Amino acid sequence: MSTPQRFVQVLEFETDRIDDMRALGEEGDQRLAGRPGGPVRRLVLKDRSRPNRYLVMVEFDSYEEAMRNSDDPETGKFAQAMAALCTSPPSFTDCDVVDAADFR
């Protein structure tokens, strides 16, 4: 039996309200912490060459778990609140993890 393939959703957005976005993210983190099938890792990146542009990588144990999370009504409410803080519509990219390495 094969193990599920890890999966990452990448959110790209622009905002001039990053403090509000951080507060919203912290609320979401509290809601998701310890939830079975929820995200296992989140990484927020700020683009050095384009002010107010950010990328968020959210890792799940599998595609199926990510889709269950996406279908959750609370996730939909979060996405609406996030979009309201953006200066242009956010974009979402779904990625299968094909390789990963830790260097520590």
Short mmCIF file of C-alpha atoms in Angstrom, two decimals:
data_model
loop_
_atom_site.label_atom_id
_atom_site.label_comp_id
_atom_site.label_asym_id
_atom_site.label_seq_id
_atom_site.Cartn_x
_atom_site.Cartn_y
_atom_site.Cartn_z
CA MET A 1 0.00 0.00 0.00
CA SER A 2 1.47 3.37 -0.99
CA THR A 3 1.43 6.36 1.31
CA PRO A 4 -0.51 9.46 0.24
CA GLN A 5 1.50 12.06 -1.62
CA ARG A 6 1.98 15.34 0.24
CA PHE A 7 0.25 18.30 -1.30
CA VAL A 8 0.81 22.09 -1.20
CA GLN A 9 -1.54 24.91 -2.00
CA VAL A 10 0.18 28.17 -2.98
CA LEU A 11 -1.74 31.40 -2.47
CA GLU A 12 -0.42 34.53 -4.13
CA PHE A 13 -1.83 37.89 -3.13
CA GLU A 14 -1.12 41.60 -2.89
CA THR A 15 -2.20 43.73 0.03
CA ASP A 16 -1.40 47.05 1.62
CA ARG A 17 -3.01 45.78 4.83
CA ILE A 18 -0.51 43.10 5.86
CA ASP A 19 -1.09 43.63 9.60
CA ASP A 20 -4.80 42.91 9.13
CA MET A 21 -3.89 39.91 6.96
CA ARG A 22 -1.57 38.60 9.70
CA ALA A 23 -4.32 38.96 12.30
CA LEU A 24 -6.72 37.06 10.04
CA GLY A 25 -4.07 34.36 9.51
CA GLU A 26 -3.57 34.00 13.26
CA GLU A 27 -7.32 33.50 13.73
CA GLY A 28 -7.23 30.83 11.03
CA ASP A 29 -4.23 29.15 12.65
CA GLN A 30 -6.11 28.87 15.94
CA ARG A 31 -9.13 27.36 14.17
CA LEU A 32 -6.98 24.81 12.32
CA ALA A 33 -4.53 23.86 15.08
CA GLY A 34 -4.75 20.15 15.82
CA ARG A 35 -7.68 19.60 13.47
CA PRO A 36 -7.50 16.16 11.86
CA GLY A 37 -6.93 16.44 8.12
CA GLY A 38 -5.99 20.10 8.33
CA PRO A 39 -2.81 21.74 7.15
CA VAL A 40 0.45 20.50 8.62
CA ARG A 41 2.62 23.51 7.74
CA ARG A 42 2.27 27.09 6.54
CA LEU A 43 4.99 29.32 5.15
CA VAL A 44 4.45 33.02 4.34
CA LEU A 45 6.85 34.69 1.90
CA LYS A 46 7.22 38.40 1.06
CA ASP A 47 8.44 39.31 -2.40
CA ARG A 48 11.51 41.56 -2.09
CA SER A 49 11.17 42.98 -5.59
CA ARG A 50 7.42 43.72 -5.55
CA PRO A 51 6.16 45.56 -2.47
CA ASN A 52 2.91 44.27 -1.00
CA ARG A 53 3.16 40.91 -2.87
CA TYR A 54 3.08 37.74 -0.75
CA LEU A 55 3.02 33.99 -1.27
CA VAL A 56 1.64 31.53 1.25
CA MET A 57 2.45 27.83 0.99
CA VAL A 58 0.11 25.56 2.92
CA GLU A 59 1.14 21.90 3.17
CA PHE A 60 -1.24 18.98 3.68
CA ASP A 61 -0.60 15.27 4.11
CA SER A 62 -2.59 14.58 0.93
CA TYR A 63 -4.59 16.14 -1.89
CA GLU A 64 -7.77 14.62 -0.44
CA GLU A 65 -7.22 16.33 2.92
CA ALA A 66 -6.60 19.64 1.17
CA MET A 67 -9.82 19.31 -0.80
CA ARG A 68 -11.80 18.50 2.37
CA ASN A 69 -10.29 21.61 3.95
CA SER A 70 -11.17 23.69 0.86
CA ASP A 71 -14.76 22.45 1.00
CA ASP A 72 -15.16 23.42 4.67
CA PRO A 73 -17.54 26.41 5.00
CA GLU A 74 -15.14 28.03 7.50
CA THR A 75 -12.39 27.93 4.86
CA GLY A 76 -14.74 29.70 2.46
CA LYS A 77 -15.41 32.44 5.02
CA PHE A 78 -11.67 32.80 5.59
CA ALA A 79 -11.04 33.09 1.84
CA GLN A 80 -13.69 35.83 1.52
CA ALA A 81 -12.20 37.78 4.43
CA MET A 82 -8.73 37.39 2.94
CA ALA A 83 -9.86 38.55 -0.50
CA ALA A 84 -11.41 41.66 1.08
CA LEU A 85 -7.94 42.63 2.35
CA CYS A 86 -6.29 42.19 -1.05
CA THR A 87 -5.64 44.94 -3.59
CA SER A 88 -6.27 42.46 -6.43
CA PRO A 89 -7.88 39.00 -6.46
CA PRO A 90 -5.67 36.30 -4.89
CA SER A 91 -4.59 33.34 -7.01
CA PHE A 92 -4.35 29.71 -5.94
CA THR A 93 -2.09 26.97 -7.30
CA ASP A 94 -2.37 23.30 -6.33
CA CYS A 95 0.89 21.32 -6.27
CA ASP A 96 1.87 17.72 -5.63
CA VAL A 97 5.10 17.45 -3.66
CA VAL A 98 7.49 15.36 -5.74
CA ASP A 99 10.59 15.90 -3.62
CA ALA A 100 11.60 17.59 -0.39
CA ALA A 101 14.76 17.83 1.66
CA ASP A 102 15.57 19.20 5.10
CA PHE A 103 19.07 20.60 5.50
CA ARG A 104 19.24 20.94 9.28
#
